[in-house]
């Protein structure tokens, strides 16, 4: 069933037209040219991302051959998404702590203690009751011993210097035979390696942090006219993760719903976890609107600092418009004036930042996979 659905989706994307007009601020969708521009900006600012061309049989003709999709490799995933789940039991385990003194306990600052019902891990070394007290030492014995020392030999005892001839010579043959740092024959080394491999402890039972890594790809979806994210996971030994293991790193609201295992569109044999882009444009539209308002406000403030005379002159003209209106002559340069005013308007958010914002949105779907390397933006 899933294979038939993938074939239908591929046919639908093939028959859909290519977007020519920019609509990233109005609808959250971008054209292939804007996708390439945003990808170039992402690669320039964050070199962990690179362009790939994919298989020759899967080339999209509306994109450059050497810029078919973006990829970053070795993205760490330190823990499972289930560890971030906040349940009702965690909410019930919260309590308020006050740091006031006595009767003024209510006037002090209050803090929320989370996970109050959890028991501390059993650690014998951390038990203060099991540590014996160190007795106080007045230092009499130490000072008495230091007082008996002297450079002349203390109580007049004579220490004979040993003759250098009595020291035995170190023979090189004995050193080579008994030195553990000397190279061993290859057969012995391979046998030692085999023994070490057979006695290697199970990684799941060790105290080391097991880190998964992911290859993250960003492609352009022609039907939805938005970017699309693909994930390929590996365990700590470099082996590919199974679909069940990949869904452990996806939030429960999206696993097997908006995130499914599908054939990678730029490969003939590769399977990857895909974040379905059906809601990308609506979410990106809301995020871009908020960010664009803040960018416009910042640009207006910067213009006011650089050109304070223009804003004051505009205020004077508006206040004295009634007096000067009758004395003005008709001007034929109204179009040029309108164009000049339009040029002075703030540009707002550029389409170059689209993928930077897009990665921050994807980070909410895969919270434990560090796909967002754009934290400085």
CSV table of C-alpha atoms in Angstrom, one decimal:
chain,number,residue,atom,x,y,z
A,1,UNK,CA,0.0,0.0,0.0
A,2,UNK,CA,2.8,2.4,0.9
A,3,UNK,CA,4.6,1.6,-2.4
A,4,UNK,CA,1.5,2.5,-4.4
A,5,UNK,CA,1.0,5.7,-2.4
A,6,UNK,CA,4.6,6.7,-3.1
A,7,UNK,CA,4.1,6.1,-6.8
A,8,UNK,CA,1.0,8.2,-6.8
A,9,UNK,CA,2.8,11.0,-5.0
A,10,UNK,CA,5.7,10.9,-7.5
A,11,UNK,CA,3.3,11.1,-10.4
A,12,UNK,CA,1.5,14.0,-8.8
A,13,UNK,CA,4.7,15.9,-8.3
A,14,UNK,CA,5.8,15.1,-11.9
A,15,UNK,CA,2.5,16.5,-13.3
A,16,UNK,CA,2.4,19.6,-11.1
A,17,UNK,CA,3.6,22.9,-12.7
A,18,UNK,CA,6.7,24.7,-11.5
A,19,UNK,CA,6.1,27.8,-9.4
A,20,UNK,CA,7.4,30.9,-11.2
A,21,UNK,CA,6.2,33.8,-9.0
A,22,UNK,CA,7.6,34.4,-5.5
A,23,UNK,CA,5.1,33.9,-2.7
A,24,UNK,CA,7.2,33.1,0.3
A,25,UNK,CA,5.8,36.1,2.4
A,26,UNK,CA,2.2,35.7,1.2
A,27,UNK,CA,1.8,31.9,1.3
A,28,UNK,CA,5.1,30.5,2.6
A,29,UNK,CA,6.0,28.8,-0.7
A,30,UNK,CA,9.2,29.4,-2.7
A,31,UNK,CA,10.2,28.9,-6.3
A,32,UNK,CA,13.1,26.5,-7.3
A,33,UNK,CA,15.3,29.6,-8.0
A,34,UNK,CA,14.6,30.8,-4.4
A,35,UNK,CA,15.3,27.4,-3.0
A,36,UNK,CA,18.7,27.4,-4.7
A,37,UNK,CA,19.4,31.0,-3.4
A,38,UNK,CA,18.4,30.0,0.1
A,39,UNK,CA,20.6,26.9,-0.2
A,40,UNK,CA,23.6,28.9,-1.3
A,41,UNK,CA,23.2,31.2,1.7
A,42,UNK,CA,22.9,28.2,4.0
A,43,UNK,CA,26.0,26.6,2.6
A,44,UNK,CA,27.9,29.9,2.7
A,45,UNK,CA,27.0,30.7,6.3
A,46,UNK,CA,27.1,27.1,7.6
A,47,UNK,CA,29.7,24.9,5.8
A,48,UNK,CA,28.4,21.7,7.4
A,49,UNK,CA,25.8,21.8,4.6
A,50,UNK,CA,26.8,20.9,1.1
A,51,UNK,CA,25.1,20.6,-2.3
A,52,UNK,CA,24.7,17.1,-3.9
A,53,UNK,CA,23.6,16.1,-7.4
A,54,UNK,CA,22.2,12.6,-6.6
A,55,UNK,CA,21.7,9.9,-9.2
A,56,UNK,CA,21.7,10.9,-12.8
A,57,UNK,CA,18.5,9.0,-13.4
A,58,UNK,CA,16.7,11.1,-10.7
A,59,UNK,CA,17.8,14.6,-11.7
A,60,UNK,CA,15.1,17.3,-11.5
A,61,UNK,CA,15.3,19.5,-14.6
A,62,UNK,CA,14.0,22.6,-12.8
A,63,UNK,CA,17.1,22.6,-10.5
A,64,UNK,CA,20.8,22.8,-11.5
A,65,UNK,CA,22.4,19.4,-12.0
A,66,UNK,CA,25.0,20.0,-9.2
A,67,UNK,CA,22.5,21.5,-6.8
A,68,UNK,CA,19.7,18.9,-6.5
A,69,UNK,CA,19.5,18.7,-2.7
A,70,UNK,CA,21.3,19.8,0.4
A,71,UNK,CA,22.9,17.4,2.9
A,72,UNK,CA,24.7,17.4,6.2
A,73,UNK,CA,26.2,14.3,7.7
A,74,UNK,CA,27.0,13.1,11.2
A,75,UNK,CA,24.3,15.1,13.0
A,76,UNK,CA,24.3,13.9,16.6
A,77,UNK,CA,21.3,12.5,18.5
A,78,UNK,CA,22.2,12.2,22.2
A,79,UNK,CA,18.9,10.9,23.6
A,80,UNK,CA,15.5,9.5,22.6
A,81,UNK,CA,12.4,11.7,22.1
A,82,UNK,CA,10.5,9.9,24.8
A,83,UNK,CA,12.9,11.3,27.4
A,84,UNK,CA,11.5,14.8,26.7
A,85,UNK,CA,7.9,13.8,27.2
A,86,UNK,CA,6.1,15.7,30.0
A,87,UNK,CA,3.4,13.5,31.5
A,88,UNK,CA,0.7,14.1,34.1
A,89,UNK,CA,2.9,12.3,36.7
A,90,UNK,CA,5.6,14.9,36.1
A,91,UNK,CA,3.1,17.7,36.6
A,92,UNK,CA,1.9,16.2,39.9
A,93,UNK,CA,5.4,15.9,41.1
A,94,UNK,CA,5.9,19.7,41.2
A,95,UNK,CA,5.9,21.6,44.4
A,96,UNK,CA,6.7,25.1,45.5
A,97,UNK,CA,9.7,25.8,47.7
A,98,UNK,CA,10.0,29.0,49.8
A,99,UNK,CA,13.4,30.3,51.0
A,100,UNK,CA,12.0,32.7,53.6
A,101,UNK,CA,13.0,32.5,57.3
A,102,UNK,CA,10.4,31.5,60.0
A,103,UNK,CA,7.3,33.6,60.0
A,104,UNK,CA,8.5,35.5,56.9
A,105,UNK,CA,8.5,32.3,54.9
A,106,UNK,CA,5.7,33.5,52.6
A,107,UNK,CA,7.6,36.8,51.8
A,108,UNK,CA,10.6,35.0,50.4
A,109,UNK,CA,11.2,33.9,46.8
A,110,UNK,CA,9.4,30.8,45.7
A,111,UNK,CA,10.8,28.2,43.4
A,112,UNK,CA,9.3,25.3,41.6
A,113,UNK,CA,10.9,21.9,42.3
A,114,UNK,CA,10.2,19.5,39.5
A,115,UNK,CA,10.3,15.7,39.7
A,116,UNK,CA,9.9,15.8,43.5
A,117,UNK,CA,8.7,12.2,43.6
A,118,UNK,CA,11.8,10.8,42.0
A,119,UNK,CA,14.2,8.8,44.1
A,120,UNK,CA,17.9,9.6,43.9
A,121,UNK,CA,20.1,7.1,42.2
A,122,UNK,CA,21.8,4.7,44.6
A,123,UNK,CA,25.5,5.7,44.8
A,124,UNK,CA,27.4,4.3,47.8
A,125,UNK,CA,30.2,6.8,47.2
A,126,UNK,CA,27.9,9.7,47.6
A,127,UNK,CA,26.6,8.6,51.0
A,128,UNK,CA,28.0,11.0,53.5
A,129,UNK,CA,27.1,8.7,56.4
A,130,UNK,CA,29.4,6.0,55.1
A,131,UNK,CA,32.4,8.3,55.0
A,132,UNK,CA,34.6,8.1,58.2
A,133,UNK,CA,35.5,11.4,59.9
A,134,UNK,CA,39.0,12.5,59.5
A,135,UNK,CA,40.5,13.2,63.0
A,136,UNK,CA,42.1,16.5,63.8
A,137,UNK,CA,45.9,16.5,63.9
A,138,UNK,CA,47.7,19.1,65.9
A,139,UNK,CA,50.8,18.5,63.9
A,140,UNK,CA,53.1,17.7,66.9
A,141,UNK,CA,54.5,14.5,65.4
A,142,UNK,CA,55.1,16.2,62.0
A,143,UNK,CA,56.8,19.2,63.5
A,144,UNK,CA,58.9,16.9,65.8
A,145,UNK,CA,60.0,14.9,62.8
A,146,UNK,CA,60.9,18.0,60.8
A,147,UNK,CA,63.0,19.3,63.7
A,148,UNK,CA,65.1,16.2,63.7
A,149,UNK,CA,66.1,16.6,60.1
A,150,UNK,CA,69.3,18.5,59.2
A,151,UNK,CA,71.5,18.9,56.1
A,152,UNK,CA,74.6,17.5,58.0
A,153,UNK,CA,73.0,14.1,58.5
A,154,UNK,CA,70.9,14.7,61.6
A,155,UNK,CA,72.5,13.1,64.7
A,156,UNK,CA,75.9,12.8,63.3
A,157,UNK,CA,75.4,9.6,61.4
A,158,UNK,CA,77.9,9.1,58.6
A,159,UNK,CA,76.4,7.9,55.2
A,160,UNK,CA,79.0,6.4,52.9
A,161,UNK,CA,78.6,7.3,49.2
A,162,UNK,CA,78.4,4.1,47.2
A,163,UNK,CA,81.1,3.5,44.7
A,164,UNK,CA,79.9,4.0,41.1
A,165,UNK,CA,81.7,0.8,40.0
A,166,UNK,CA,79.3,-1.2,42.2
A,167,UNK,CA,76.3,-0.1,40.1
A,168,UNK,CA,75.6,-2.9,37.6
A,169,UNK,CA,75.4,-1.9,33.9
A,170,UNK,CA,72.2,-2.2,32.0
A,171,UNK,CA,72.5,-4.5,29.0
A,172,UNK,CA,70.6,-3.6,25.9
A,173,UNK,CA,69.7,-7.3,25.3
A,174,UNK,CA,67.9,-7.6,28.6
A,175,UNK,CA,66.1,-4.2,28.0
A,176,UNK,CA,64.8,-5.3,24.6
A,177,UNK,CA,63.5,-8.6,26.0
A,178,UNK,CA,61.8,-7.2,29.0
A,179,UNK,CA,60.4,-4.0,27.6
A,180,UNK,CA,56.7,-4.1,27.2
A,181,UNK,CA,56.7,-1.2,24.7
A,182,UNK,CA,58.6,-3.0,22.1
A,183,UNK,CA,56.8,-4.0,18.9
A,184,UNK,CA,55.5,-7.5,18.9
A,185,UNK,CA,55.2,-9.8,15.9
A,186,UNK,CA,52.2,-9.4,13.6
A,187,UNK,CA,50.8,-12.8,14.4
A,188,UNK,CA,50.8,-12.1,18.1
A,189,UNK,CA,49.2,-8.7,17.6
A,190,UNK,CA,46.4,-10.1,15.5
A,191,UNK,CA,45.8,-12.8,18.1
A,192,UNK,CA,45.6,-10.2,20.8
A,193,UNK,CA,43.2,-8.2,18.7
A,194,UNK,CA,40.9,-11.2,18.2
A,195,UNK,CA,41.0,-11.9,22.0
A,196,UNK,CA,40.1,-8.3,22.7
A,197,UNK,CA,37.2,-8.4,20.2
A,198,UNK,CA,35.8,-11.5,21.7
A,199,UNK,CA,36.0,-10.2,25.2
A,200,UNK,CA,34.6,-6.7,24.3
A,201,UNK,CA,31.8,-5.7,26.6
A,202,UNK,CA,28.3,-5.1,25.4
A,203,UNK,CA,27.8,-1.3,24.6
A,204,UNK,CA,24.3,-1.3,25.9
A,205,UNK,CA,25.5,-2.3,29.4
A,206,UNK,CA,28.4,0.1,29.6
A,207,UNK,CA,28.3,3.6,31.2
A,208,UNK,CA,29.3,5.3,28.0
A,209,UNK,CA,26.8,7.6,26.3
A,210,UNK,CA,25.5,5.9,23.1
A,211,UNK,CA,25.3,8.6,20.4
A,212,UNK,CA,23.3,8.1,17.2
A,213,UNK,CA,24.1,10.1,14.1
A,214,UNK,CA,21.9,11.2,11.2
A,215,UNK,CA,22.4,12.3,7.6
A,216,UNK,CA,19.9,15.1,7.0
A,217,UNK,CA,18.9,16.0,3.4
A,218,UNK,CA,16.7,18.9,2.2
A,219,UNK,CA,15.0,18.5,-1.2
A,220,UNK,CA,12.5,20.7,-3.1
A,221,UNK,CA,9.0,19.4,-3.4
A,222,UNK,CA,7.5,20.7,-6.6
A,223,UNK,CA,3.9,19.8,-5.7
A,224,UNK,CA,3.8,21.6,-2.3
A,225,UNK,CA,6.4,24.2,-3.4
A,226,UNK,CA,8.4,23.9,-0.2
A,227,UNK,CA,11.5,22.2,1.1
A,228,UNK,CA,11.3,18.6,2.4
A,229,UNK,CA,13.5,17.0,5.0
A,230,UNK,CA,14.8,13.4,4.8
A,231,UNK,CA,16.6,11.5,7.7
A,232,UNK,CA,18.9,8.4,7.6
A,233,UNK,CA,20.1,7.3,11.0
A,234,UNK,CA,23.1,5.3,12.2
A,235,UNK,CA,23.9,3.7,15.6
A,236,UNK,CA,27.1,4.2,17.6
A,237,UNK,CA,28.8,1.5,15.5
A,238,UNK,CA,27.8,3.0,12.2
A,239,UNK,CA,25.1,0.5,11.3
A,240,UNK,CA,21.9,1.9,9.7
A,241,UNK,CA,18.9,2.3,12.1
A,242,UNK,CA,15.7,0.3,11.6
A,243,UNK,CA,12.5,2.3,11.1
A,244,UNK,CA,11.4,1.5,14.7
A,245,UNK,CA,14.7,2.9,16.0
A,246,UNK,CA,14.3,6.1,13.9
A,247,UNK,CA,10.8,6.7,15.2
A,248,UNK,CA,12.3,6.7,18.7
A,249,UNK,CA,13.9,10.0,17.8
A,250,UNK,CA,10.7,11.5,16.5
A,251,UNK,CA,8.2,13.2,18.7
A,252,UNK,CA,5.1,11.1,19.4
A,253,UNK,CA,2.8,13.6,17.6
A,254,UNK,CA,4.6,13.1,14.3
A,255,UNK,CA,6.0,9.6,14.3
A,256,UNK,CA,4.3,7.4,11.7
A,257,UNK,CA,1.9,10.3,10.9
A,258,UNK,CA,3.7,13.1,9.3
A,259,UNK,CA,7.1,11.3,9.4
A,260,UNK,CA,7.1,8.1,7.3
A,261,UNK,CA,9.7,5.8,5.6
A,262,UNK,CA,9.7,6.5,1.9
A,263,UNK,CA,12.1,6.1,-1.1
A,264,UNK,CA,14.5,9.0,-1.4
A,265,UNK,CA,13.6,10.9,-4.5
A,266,UNK,CA,17.2,11.5,-5.6
A,267,UNK,CA,18.3,7.8,-5.2
A,268,UNK,CA,17.1,4.6,-7.0
A,269,UNK,CA,17.6,2.3,-3.9
A,270,UNK,CA,17.8,4.5,-0.8
A,271,UNK,CA,15.0,4.5,1.9
A,272,UNK,CA,14.8,7.4,4.3
A,273,UNK,CA,12.5,8.9,6.9
A,274,UNK,CA,10.6,11.8,5.4
A,275,UNK,CA,8.8,14.7,7.1
A,276,UNK,CA,5.7,15.2,4.9
A,277,UNK,CA,5.5,18.8,3.6
A,278,UNK,CA,1.7,19.2,3.6
A,279,UNK,CA,1.7,21.7,6.4
A,280,UNK,CA,5.1,23.4,5.7
A,281,UNK,CA,3.7,26.3,3.8
A,282,UNK,CA,1.1,27.4,6.4
A,283,UNK,CA,3.5,27.1,9.3
A,284,UNK,CA,6.3,28.9,7.4
A,285,UNK,CA,3.8,31.7,6.5
A,286,UNK,CA,3.1,32.3,10.2
A,287,UNK,CA,6.7,32.2,11.2
A,288,UNK,CA,7.8,34.5,8.4
A,289,UNK,CA,5.1,37.0,9.2
A,290,UNK,CA,6.3,37.3,12.8
A,291,UNK,CA,10.0,37.5,11.8
A,292,UNK,CA,9.3,40.0,9.0
A,293,UNK,CA,7.5,42.4,11.4
A,294,UNK,CA,10.5,42.4,13.7
A,295,UNK,CA,12.9,42.8,10.8
A,296,UNK,CA,10.9,45.7,9.4
A,297,UNK,CA,10.8,47.4,12.8
A,298,UNK,CA,14.5,47.0,13.1
A,299,UNK,CA,15.1,48.4,9.6
A,300,UNK,CA,12.9,51.4,10.3
A,301,UNK,CA,14.7,52.2,13.5
A,302,UNK,CA,18.0,52.0,11.7
A,303,UNK,CA,16.8,54.4,9.0
A,304,UNK,CA,15.6,56.8,11.7
A,305,UNK,CA,19.1,56.8,13.2
A,306,UNK,CA,20.9,57.3,9.9
A,307,UNK,CA,18.5,59.9,8.4
A,308,UNK,CA,16.9,61.8,11.3
A,309,UNK,CA,16.4,64.9,9.1
A,310,UNK,CA,14.2,63.1,6.6
A,311,UNK,CA,11.7,62.0,9.3
A,312,UNK,CA,11.6,65.5,10.8
A,313,UNK,CA,11.1,67.1,7.3
A,314,UNK,CA,8.3,64.7,6.6
A,315,UNK,CA,6.6,65.7,9.8
A,316,UNK,CA,6.9,69.4,9.0
A,317,UNK,CA,5.5,68.9,5.5
A,318,UNK,CA,2.5,67.0,6.8
A,319,UNK,CA,1.8,69.7,9.4
A,320,UNK,CA,2.1,72.6,7.0
A,321,UNK,CA,0.4,70.9,4.1
A,322,UNK,CA,-2.7,73.1,4.3
A,323,UNK,CA,-0.7,76.3,3.9
A,324,UNK,CA,1.6,75.1,1.1
A,325,UNK,CA,-0.9,73.2,-1.0
A,326,UNK,CA,-2.3,76.3,-2.8
A,327,UNK,CA,1.1,77.8,-3.5
A,328,UNK,CA,2.6,74.6,-5.1
A,329,UNK,CA,2.8,74.1,-8.8
A,330,UNK,CA,1.7,70.9,-10.4
A,331,UNK,CA,4.6,68.6,-10.8
A,332,UNK,CA,4.9,66.0,-13.5
A,333,UNK,CA,7.3,63.9,-11.5
A,334,UNK,CA,4.7,62.1,-9.3
A,335,UNK,CA,5.8,58.7,-10.6
A,336,UNK,CA,9.4,59.4,-9.8
A,337,UNK,CA,8.5,60.6,-6.3
A,338,UNK,CA,6.3,57.5,-5.7
A,339,UNK,CA,9.2,55.3,-6.9
A,340,UNK,CA,11.6,57.0,-4.6
A,341,UNK,CA,9.2,56.5,-1.6
A,342,UNK,CA,8.9,52.9,-2.5
A,343,UNK,CA,12.6,52.5,-2.5
A,344,UNK,CA,12.8,54.0,0.9
A,345,UNK,CA,10.4,51.4,2.3
A,346,UNK,CA,12.1,48.7,4.4
A,347,UNK,CA,12.8,45.4,2.5
A,348,UNK,CA,11.9,43.2,5.4
A,349,UNK,CA,13.0,39.5,5.5
A,350,UNK,CA,14.8,38.3,2.5
A,351,UNK,CA,14.2,34.9,0.9
A,352,UNK,CA,17.8,34.0,1.6
A,353,UNK,CA,16.9,33.3,5.2
A,354,UNK,CA,14.1,30.9,4.3
A,355,UNK,CA,16.0,27.7,5.0
A,356,UNK,CA,17.5,29.1,8.2
A,357,UNK,CA,13.9,29.6,9.5
A,358,UNK,CA,12.8,26.3,8.1
A,359,UNK,CA,15.4,24.4,10.1
A,360,UNK,CA,14.2,25.9,13.3
A,361,UNK,CA,10.7,24.7,12.5
A,362,UNK,CA,12.0,21.2,11.7
A,363,UNK,CA,13.8,21.1,15.0
A,364,UNK,CA,10.5,21.0,16.8
A,365,UNK,CA,9.5,17.8,15.0
A,366,UNK,CA,12.8,16.1,15.8
A,367,UNK,CA,13.8,17.7,19.1
A,368,UNK,CA,16.7,15.3,19.9
A,369,UNK,CA,18.3,15.4,16.5
A,370,UNK,CA,20.5,18.6,16.3
A,371,UNK,CA,19.4,19.6,12.8
A,372,UNK,CA,19.4,23.3,13.6
A,373,UNK,CA,23.0,24.4,13.3
A,374,UNK,CA,21.9,28.0,12.8
A,375,UNK,CA,21.6,29.0,16.5
A,376,UNK,CA,23.5,32.2,15.9
A,377,UNK,CA,20.6,33.5,13.7
